[in-house]
CSV table of C-alpha atoms in Angstrom, one decimal:
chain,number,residue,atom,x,y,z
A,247,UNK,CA,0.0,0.0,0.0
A,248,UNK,CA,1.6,3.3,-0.8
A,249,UNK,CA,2.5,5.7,1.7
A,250,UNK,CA,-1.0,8.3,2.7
A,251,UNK,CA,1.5,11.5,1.9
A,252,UNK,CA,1.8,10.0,-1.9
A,253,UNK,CA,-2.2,9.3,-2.3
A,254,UNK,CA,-3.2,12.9,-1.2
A,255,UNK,CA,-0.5,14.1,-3.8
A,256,UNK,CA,-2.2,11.9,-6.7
A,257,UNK,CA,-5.8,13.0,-5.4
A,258,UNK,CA,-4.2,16.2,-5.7
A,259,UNK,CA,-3.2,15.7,-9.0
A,260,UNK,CA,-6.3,14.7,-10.4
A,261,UNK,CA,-8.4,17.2,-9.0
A,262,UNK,CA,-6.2,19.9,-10.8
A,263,UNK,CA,-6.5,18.4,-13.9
A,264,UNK,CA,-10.4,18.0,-13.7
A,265,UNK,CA,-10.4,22.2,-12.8
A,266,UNK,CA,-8.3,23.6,-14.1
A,267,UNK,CA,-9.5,24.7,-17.9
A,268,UNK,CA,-7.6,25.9,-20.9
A,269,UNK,CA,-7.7,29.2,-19.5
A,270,UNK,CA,-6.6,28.6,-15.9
A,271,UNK,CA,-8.5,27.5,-12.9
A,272,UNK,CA,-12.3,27.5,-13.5
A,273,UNK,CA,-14.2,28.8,-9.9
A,274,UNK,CA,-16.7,26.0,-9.4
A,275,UNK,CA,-18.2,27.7,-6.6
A,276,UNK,CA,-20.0,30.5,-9.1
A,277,UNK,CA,-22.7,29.2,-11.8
A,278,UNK,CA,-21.7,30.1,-15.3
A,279,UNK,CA,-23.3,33.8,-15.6
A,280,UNK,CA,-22.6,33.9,-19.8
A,281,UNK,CA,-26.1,33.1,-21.7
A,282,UNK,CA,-25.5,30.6,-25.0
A,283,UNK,CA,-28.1,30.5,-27.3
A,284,UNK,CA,-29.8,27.7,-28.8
A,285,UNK,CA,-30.5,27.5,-32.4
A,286,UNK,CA,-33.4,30.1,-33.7
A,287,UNK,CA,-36.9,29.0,-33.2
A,288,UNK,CA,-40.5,30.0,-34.3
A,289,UNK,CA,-42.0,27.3,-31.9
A,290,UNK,CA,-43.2,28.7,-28.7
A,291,UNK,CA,-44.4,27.0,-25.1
A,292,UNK,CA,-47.4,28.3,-23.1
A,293,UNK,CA,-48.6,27.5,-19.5
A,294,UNK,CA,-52.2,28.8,-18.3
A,295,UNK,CA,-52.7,28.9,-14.6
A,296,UNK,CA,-55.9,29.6,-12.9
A,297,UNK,CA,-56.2,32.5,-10.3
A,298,UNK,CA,-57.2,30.1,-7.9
A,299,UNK,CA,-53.8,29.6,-6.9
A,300,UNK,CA,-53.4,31.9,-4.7
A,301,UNK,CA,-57.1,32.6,-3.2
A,302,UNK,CA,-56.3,30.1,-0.4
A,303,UNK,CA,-53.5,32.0,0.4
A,304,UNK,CA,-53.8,34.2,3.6
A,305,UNK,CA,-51.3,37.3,3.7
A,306,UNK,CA,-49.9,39.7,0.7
A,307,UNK,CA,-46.8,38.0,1.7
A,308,UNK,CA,-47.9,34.5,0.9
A,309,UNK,CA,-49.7,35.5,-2.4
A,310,UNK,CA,-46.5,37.4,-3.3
A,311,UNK,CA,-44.3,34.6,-2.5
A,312,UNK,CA,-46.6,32.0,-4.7
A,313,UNK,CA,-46.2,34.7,-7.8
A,314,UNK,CA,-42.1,34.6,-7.6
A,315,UNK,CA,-42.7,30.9,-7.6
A,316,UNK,CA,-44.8,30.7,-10.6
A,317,UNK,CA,-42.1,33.2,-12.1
A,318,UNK,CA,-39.4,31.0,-11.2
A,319,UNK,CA,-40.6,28.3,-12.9
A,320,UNK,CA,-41.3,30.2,-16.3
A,321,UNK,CA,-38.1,31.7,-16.3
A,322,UNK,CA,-35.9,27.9,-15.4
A,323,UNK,CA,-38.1,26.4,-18.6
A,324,UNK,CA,-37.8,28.9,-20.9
A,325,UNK,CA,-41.4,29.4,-21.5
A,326,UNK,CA,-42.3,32.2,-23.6
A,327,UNK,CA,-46.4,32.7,-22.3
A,328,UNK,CA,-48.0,32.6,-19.2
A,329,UNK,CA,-51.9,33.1,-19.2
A,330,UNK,CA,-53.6,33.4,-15.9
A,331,UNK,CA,-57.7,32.4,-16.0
A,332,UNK,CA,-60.2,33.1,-13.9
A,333,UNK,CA,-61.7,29.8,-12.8
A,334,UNK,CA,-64.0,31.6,-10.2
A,335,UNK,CA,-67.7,31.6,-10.4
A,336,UNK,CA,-69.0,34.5,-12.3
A,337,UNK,CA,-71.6,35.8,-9.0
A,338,UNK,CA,-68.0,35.9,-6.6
A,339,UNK,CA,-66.5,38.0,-8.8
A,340,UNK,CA,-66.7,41.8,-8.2
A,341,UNK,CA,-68.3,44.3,-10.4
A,342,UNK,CA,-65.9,46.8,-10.1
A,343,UNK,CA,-62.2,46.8,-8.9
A,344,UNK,CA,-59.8,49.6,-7.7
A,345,UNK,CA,-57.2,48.6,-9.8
A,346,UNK,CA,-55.0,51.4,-7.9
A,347,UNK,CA,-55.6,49.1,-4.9
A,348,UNK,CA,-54.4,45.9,-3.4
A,349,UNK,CA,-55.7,43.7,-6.0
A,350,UNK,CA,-54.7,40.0,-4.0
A,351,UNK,CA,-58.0,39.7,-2.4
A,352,UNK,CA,-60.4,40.9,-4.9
A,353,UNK,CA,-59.0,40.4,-8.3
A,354,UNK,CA,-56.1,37.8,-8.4
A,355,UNK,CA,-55.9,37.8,-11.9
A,356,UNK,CA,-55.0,41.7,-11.8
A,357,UNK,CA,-52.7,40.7,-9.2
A,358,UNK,CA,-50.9,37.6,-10.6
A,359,UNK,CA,-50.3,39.6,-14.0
A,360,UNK,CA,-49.0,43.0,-12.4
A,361,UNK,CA,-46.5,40.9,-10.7
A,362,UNK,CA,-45.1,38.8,-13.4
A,363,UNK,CA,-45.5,41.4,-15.7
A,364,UNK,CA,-43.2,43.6,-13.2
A,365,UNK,CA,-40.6,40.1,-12.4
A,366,UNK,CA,-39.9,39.9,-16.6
A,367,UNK,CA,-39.2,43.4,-16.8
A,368,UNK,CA,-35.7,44.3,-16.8
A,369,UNK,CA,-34.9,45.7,-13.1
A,370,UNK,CA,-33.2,48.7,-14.5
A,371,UNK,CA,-36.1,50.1,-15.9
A,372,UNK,CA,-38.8,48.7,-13.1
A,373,UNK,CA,-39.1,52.2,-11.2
A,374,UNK,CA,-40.0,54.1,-14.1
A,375,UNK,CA,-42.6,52.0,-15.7
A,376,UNK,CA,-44.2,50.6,-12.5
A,377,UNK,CA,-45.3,53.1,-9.9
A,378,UNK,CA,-45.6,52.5,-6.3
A,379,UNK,CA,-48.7,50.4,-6.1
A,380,UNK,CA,-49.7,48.0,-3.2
A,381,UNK,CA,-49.6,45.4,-5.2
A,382,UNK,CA,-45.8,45.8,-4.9
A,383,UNK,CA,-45.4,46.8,-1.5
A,384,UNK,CA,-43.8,43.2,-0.9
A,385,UNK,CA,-41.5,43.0,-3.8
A,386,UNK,CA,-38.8,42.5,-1.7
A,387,UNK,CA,-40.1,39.0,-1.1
A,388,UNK,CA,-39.3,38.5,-5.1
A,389,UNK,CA,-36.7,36.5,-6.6
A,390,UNK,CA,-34.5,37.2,-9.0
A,391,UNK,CA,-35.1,35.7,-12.6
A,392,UNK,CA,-31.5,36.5,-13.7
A,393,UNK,CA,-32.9,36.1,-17.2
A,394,UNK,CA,-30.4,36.9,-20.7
A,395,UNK,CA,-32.5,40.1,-21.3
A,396,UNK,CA,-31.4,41.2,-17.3
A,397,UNK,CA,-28.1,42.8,-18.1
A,398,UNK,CA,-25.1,42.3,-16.4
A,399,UNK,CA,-23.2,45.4,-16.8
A,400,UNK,CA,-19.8,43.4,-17.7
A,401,UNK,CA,-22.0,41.1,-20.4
A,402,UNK,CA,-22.4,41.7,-24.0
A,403,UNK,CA,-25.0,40.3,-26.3
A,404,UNK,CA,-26.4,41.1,-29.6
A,405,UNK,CA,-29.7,41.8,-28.0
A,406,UNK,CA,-30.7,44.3,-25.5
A,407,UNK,CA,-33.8,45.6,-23.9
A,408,UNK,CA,-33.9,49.5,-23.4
A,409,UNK,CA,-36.4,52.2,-22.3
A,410,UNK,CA,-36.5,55.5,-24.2
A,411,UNK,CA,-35.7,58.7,-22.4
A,412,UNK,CA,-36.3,62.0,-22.5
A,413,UNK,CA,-33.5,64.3,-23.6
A,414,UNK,CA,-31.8,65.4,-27.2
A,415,UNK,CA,-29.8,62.7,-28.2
A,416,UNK,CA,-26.5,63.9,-30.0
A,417,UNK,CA,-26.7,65.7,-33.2
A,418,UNK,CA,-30.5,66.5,-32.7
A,419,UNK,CA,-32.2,63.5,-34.5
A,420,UNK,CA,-32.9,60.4,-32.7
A,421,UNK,CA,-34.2,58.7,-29.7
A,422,UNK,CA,-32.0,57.8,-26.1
A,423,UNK,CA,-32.1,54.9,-24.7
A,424,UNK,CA,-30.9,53.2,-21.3
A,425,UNK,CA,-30.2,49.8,-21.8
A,426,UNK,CA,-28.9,49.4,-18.0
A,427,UNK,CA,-25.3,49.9,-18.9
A,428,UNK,CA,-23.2,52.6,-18.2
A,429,UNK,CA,-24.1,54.9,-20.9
A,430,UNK,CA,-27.2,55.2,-22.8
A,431,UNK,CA,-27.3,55.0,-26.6
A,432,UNK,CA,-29.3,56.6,-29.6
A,433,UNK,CA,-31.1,54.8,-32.1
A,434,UNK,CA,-32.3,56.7,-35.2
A,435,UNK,CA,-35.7,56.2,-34.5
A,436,UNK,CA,-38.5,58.5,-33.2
A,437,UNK,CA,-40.3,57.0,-30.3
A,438,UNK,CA,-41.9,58.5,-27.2
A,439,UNK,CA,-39.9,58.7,-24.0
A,440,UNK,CA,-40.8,55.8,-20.9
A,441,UNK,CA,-41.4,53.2,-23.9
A,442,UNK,CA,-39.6,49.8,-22.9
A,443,UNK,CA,-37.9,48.6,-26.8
A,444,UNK,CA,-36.0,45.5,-28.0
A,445,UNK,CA,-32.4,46.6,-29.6
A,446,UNK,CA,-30.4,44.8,-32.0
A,447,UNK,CA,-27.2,46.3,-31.1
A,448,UNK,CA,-24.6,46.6,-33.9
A,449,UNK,CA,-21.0,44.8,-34.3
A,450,UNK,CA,-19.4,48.1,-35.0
A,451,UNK,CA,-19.6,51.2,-32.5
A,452,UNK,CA,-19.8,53.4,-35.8
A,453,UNK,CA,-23.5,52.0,-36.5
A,454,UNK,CA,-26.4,52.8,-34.5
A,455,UNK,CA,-28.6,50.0,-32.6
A,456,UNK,CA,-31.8,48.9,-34.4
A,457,UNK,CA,-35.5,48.5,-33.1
A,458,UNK,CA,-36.9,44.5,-33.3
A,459,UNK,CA,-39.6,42.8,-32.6
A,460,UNK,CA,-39.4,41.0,-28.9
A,461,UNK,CA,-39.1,38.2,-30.7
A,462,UNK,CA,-36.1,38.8,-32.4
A,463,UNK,CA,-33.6,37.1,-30.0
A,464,UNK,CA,-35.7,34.2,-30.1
A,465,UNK,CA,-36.5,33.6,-33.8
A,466,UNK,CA,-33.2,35.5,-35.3
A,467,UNK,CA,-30.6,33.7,-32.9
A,468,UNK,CA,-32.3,31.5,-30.4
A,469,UNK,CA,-32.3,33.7,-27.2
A,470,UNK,CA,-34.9,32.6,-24.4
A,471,UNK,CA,-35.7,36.7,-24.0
A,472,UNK,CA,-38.6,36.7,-21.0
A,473,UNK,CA,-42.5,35.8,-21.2
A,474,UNK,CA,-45.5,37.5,-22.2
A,475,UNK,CA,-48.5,37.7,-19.6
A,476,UNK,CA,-51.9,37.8,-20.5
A,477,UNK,CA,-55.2,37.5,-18.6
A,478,UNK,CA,-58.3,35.0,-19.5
A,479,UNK,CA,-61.4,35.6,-18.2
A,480,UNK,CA,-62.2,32.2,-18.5
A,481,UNK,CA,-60.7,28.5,-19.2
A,482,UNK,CA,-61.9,28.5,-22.9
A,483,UNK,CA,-60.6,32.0,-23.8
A,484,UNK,CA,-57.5,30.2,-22.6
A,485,UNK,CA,-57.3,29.2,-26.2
A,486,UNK,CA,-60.0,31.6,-28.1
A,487,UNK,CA,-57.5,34.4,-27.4
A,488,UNK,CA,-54.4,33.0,-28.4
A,489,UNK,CA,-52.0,35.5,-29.8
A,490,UNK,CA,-51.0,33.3,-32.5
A,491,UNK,CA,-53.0,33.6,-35.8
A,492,UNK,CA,-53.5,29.6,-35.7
A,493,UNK,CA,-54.0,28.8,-32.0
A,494,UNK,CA,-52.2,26.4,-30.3
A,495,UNK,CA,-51.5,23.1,-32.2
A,496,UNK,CA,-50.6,20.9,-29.4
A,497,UNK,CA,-52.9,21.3,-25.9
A,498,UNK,CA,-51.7,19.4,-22.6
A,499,UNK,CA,-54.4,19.2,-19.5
A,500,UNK,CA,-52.7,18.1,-16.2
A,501,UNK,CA,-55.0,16.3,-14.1
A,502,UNK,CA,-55.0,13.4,-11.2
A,503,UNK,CA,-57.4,11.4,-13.5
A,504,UNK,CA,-55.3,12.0,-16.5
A,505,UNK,CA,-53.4,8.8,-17.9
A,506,UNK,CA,-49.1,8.7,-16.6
A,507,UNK,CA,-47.0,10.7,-18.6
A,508,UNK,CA,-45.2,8.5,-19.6
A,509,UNK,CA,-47.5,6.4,-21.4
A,510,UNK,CA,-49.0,10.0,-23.2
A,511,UNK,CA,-45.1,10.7,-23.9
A,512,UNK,CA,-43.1,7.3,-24.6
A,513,UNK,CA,-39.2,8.2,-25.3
A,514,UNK,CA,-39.8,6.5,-28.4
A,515,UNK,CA,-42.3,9.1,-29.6
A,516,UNK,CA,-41.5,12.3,-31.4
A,517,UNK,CA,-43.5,15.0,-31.1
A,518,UNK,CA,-43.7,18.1,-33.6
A,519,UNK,CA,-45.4,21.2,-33.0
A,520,UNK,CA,-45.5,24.8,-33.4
A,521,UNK,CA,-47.7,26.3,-30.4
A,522,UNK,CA,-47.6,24.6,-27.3
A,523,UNK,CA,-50.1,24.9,-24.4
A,524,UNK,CA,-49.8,23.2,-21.0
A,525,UNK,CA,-52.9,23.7,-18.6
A,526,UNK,CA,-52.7,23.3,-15.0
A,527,UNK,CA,-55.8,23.6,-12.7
A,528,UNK,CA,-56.1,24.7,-9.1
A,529,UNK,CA,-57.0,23.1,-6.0
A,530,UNK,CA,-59.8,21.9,-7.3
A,531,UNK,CA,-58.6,20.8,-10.8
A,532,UNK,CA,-59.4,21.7,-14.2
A,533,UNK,CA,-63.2,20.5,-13.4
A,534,UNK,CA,-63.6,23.3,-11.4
A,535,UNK,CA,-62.5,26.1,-13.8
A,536,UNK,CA,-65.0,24.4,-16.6
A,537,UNK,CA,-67.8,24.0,-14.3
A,538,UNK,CA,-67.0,27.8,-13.9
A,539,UNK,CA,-67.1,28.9,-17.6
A,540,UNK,CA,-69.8,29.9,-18.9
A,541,UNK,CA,-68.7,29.2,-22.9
A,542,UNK,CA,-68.2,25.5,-21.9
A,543,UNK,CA,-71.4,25.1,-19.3
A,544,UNK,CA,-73.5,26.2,-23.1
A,545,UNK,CA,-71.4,23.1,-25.2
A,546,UNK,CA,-72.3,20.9,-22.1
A,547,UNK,CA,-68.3,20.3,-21.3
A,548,UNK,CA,-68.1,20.1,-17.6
A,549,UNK,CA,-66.8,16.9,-15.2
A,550,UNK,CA,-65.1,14.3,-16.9
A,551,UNK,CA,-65.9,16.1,-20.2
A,552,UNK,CA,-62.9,18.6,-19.4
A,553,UNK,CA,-60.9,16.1,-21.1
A,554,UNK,CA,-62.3,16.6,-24.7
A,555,UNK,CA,-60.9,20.3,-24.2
A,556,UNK,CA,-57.0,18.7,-24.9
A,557,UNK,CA,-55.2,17.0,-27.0
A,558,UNK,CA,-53.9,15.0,-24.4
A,559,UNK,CA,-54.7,14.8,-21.0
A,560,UNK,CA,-51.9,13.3,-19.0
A,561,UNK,CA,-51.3,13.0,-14.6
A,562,UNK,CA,-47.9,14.8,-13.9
A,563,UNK,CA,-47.1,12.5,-10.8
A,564,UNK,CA,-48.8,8.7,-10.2
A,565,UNK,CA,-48.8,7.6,-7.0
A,566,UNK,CA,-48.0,11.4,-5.4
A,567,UNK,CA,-47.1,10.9,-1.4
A,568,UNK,CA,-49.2,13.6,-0.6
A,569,UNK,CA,-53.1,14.0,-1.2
A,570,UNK,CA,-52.6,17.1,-3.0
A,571,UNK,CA,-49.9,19.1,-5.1
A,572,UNK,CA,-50.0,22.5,-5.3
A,573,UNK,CA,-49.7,24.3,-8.8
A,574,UNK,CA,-46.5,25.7,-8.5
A,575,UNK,CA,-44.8,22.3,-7.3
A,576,UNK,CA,-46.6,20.5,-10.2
A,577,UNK,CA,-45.6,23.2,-12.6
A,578,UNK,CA,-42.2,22.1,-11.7
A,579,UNK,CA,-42.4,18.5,-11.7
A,580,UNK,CA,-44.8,19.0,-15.4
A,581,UNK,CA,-42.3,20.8,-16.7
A,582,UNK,CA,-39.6,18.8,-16.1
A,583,UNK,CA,-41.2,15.6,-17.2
A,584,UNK,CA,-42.4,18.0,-20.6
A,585,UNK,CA,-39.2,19.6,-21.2
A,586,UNK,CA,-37.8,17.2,-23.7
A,587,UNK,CA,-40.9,17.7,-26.0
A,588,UNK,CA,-38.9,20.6,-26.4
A,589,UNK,CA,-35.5,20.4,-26.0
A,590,UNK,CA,-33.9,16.8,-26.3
A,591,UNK,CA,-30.6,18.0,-24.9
């Protein structure tokens, strides 16, 4: 047996050649900070989550909390829309709401959207496009989504989000913009001041940047650049008001009664799409937002009829050790089981 002083030296050894990179040591103890895209994609995925997630919740602190969860799980999936739907009965809900109030209690879907609307926004430009509201009074609570359109003020990408400014920009013609580095720049472009914009920034400093669409990371170079939010009034306008011009092709329902997904989603089975929609329900399932919608109550889908609504209606977690699983914790586990629909990596 060789001496201990020589196996601590090969131990040694190895564990500097396992660290130490090309360019020196690599610090294992810090997560790699520099976004790499994927390849460009027209393909999107979509979760819908029901308001009801957070009506059991107590506090502003708790309903706050369960909103930077949600968030959190968007953002670590790369999911590019997030609709919340009233699955409330239409006598509890209120006729009017003081949307300059504390929305938690009496409209959850105002609530749930002002917050993840103000966690996607960049947090350089945060102040000046959301007021103080009570809403936000707990933002502190929030958690960081650290996303590639969140600058770090050492990164560069091609892409930037800005906010226009007030202000002449130099030489009289065009528009200044902070995009939450140490100087602002000017784009050619006219456009009012406070107006959040997506840049393409140039490969020369000679060249101005140029105006996109928010899609542009995603579908010119395969950025994961942040979510949209929109509201639902209801489950079916879930897909009625889909953004996209032909809906969603693919629809997923997540329900205890739904078949494992595994057997919906066998490894050996490829799946193609171009819109992608994952439903979760609330406490009391997807039954409950249907039984609540008045569109669906009219076609007589209601029960175990929710089914027909999806193209596939699939249970998340056989088995589960608990009785029930809260949305954000099976948003989680749905996600990950999903994610190679999407990304086979």
């Amino acid at each position: 047996m060789a001496p201990p002083y020589e196996h601590q030296a090969k131990v040694s050894k190895i564990l500097r050649r396992r660290v130490d990179g090309d360019d020196g040591p690599i610090d294992t103890f810090k997560p790699a900070t520099r976004f790499r895209p994927t390849v460009p994609r027209e393909w999107t995925v979509s979760v819908a989550v029901p308001t009801s997630i957070i009506t059991d919740c107590v506090t502003r602190e708790q309903r706050t909390t369960y909103a930077g969860r949600v968030a959190r799980a968007l953002t670590v999936f790369s999911v590019d829309e997030i609709i919340v739907y009233d699955d409330s009965p239409m006598h509890q809900r209120p006729a009017n709401v003081d949307e300059d109030a504390f929305t938690g209690d009496t409209d959850p879907a105002h609530f749930l959207e002002h917050l993840l609307t103000y966690l996607e926004t960049p947090p350089f430009m945060r102040k000046t496009l959301f007021p103080l509201h009570p809403n936000l009074r707990s933002q502190g609570l929030l958690p960081s989504l650290d996303m590639p359109h969140h600058p770090h003020k050492d990164e560069w990408l091609p892409y930037r989000e800005g906010m226009t400014l007030e202000g002449q920009a130099k030489g009289g013609k065009g528009t200044l913009v902070d995009i939450g580095m140490p100087s602002t720049v000017t784009i050619e472009e006219t456009i009012p001041p406070r107006t959040r914009v997506t840049l393409k920034m140039p490969d020369d400093e000679t060249s101005a940047p140029e105006p996109v669409h928010p899609a542009a990371p995603r579908t010119e170079a395969g950025y994961f650049w942040g979510f949209s939010v929109r509201k639902a009034t209801a489950l079916s306008n879930v897909f009625t008001q889909s953004p996209y011009k032909e809906g969603y092709d693919i629809s997923i329902g997540t329900s205890e009664r739904g078949i494992p997904l595994s057997k919906a989603f066998p490894d050996h089975k490829e799946t193609n799409f171009t819109h992608l929609l994952i439903v979760f329900g609330g406490p009391r399932g997807l039954e409950y937002a249907a039984m609540n919608d008045p569109e669906l109550a009219e076609l007589g889908i209601a029960g175990p009829r929710t089914r027909e609504l999806f193209d596939n209606w699939v249970n998340i977690l056989p088995n589960q050790g608990s009785r029930t699983i809260r949305t954000d914790e099976a948003m989680m586990i749905g996600l990950a089981g999903l994610r190679r629909l999407w990304d086979a990596s």
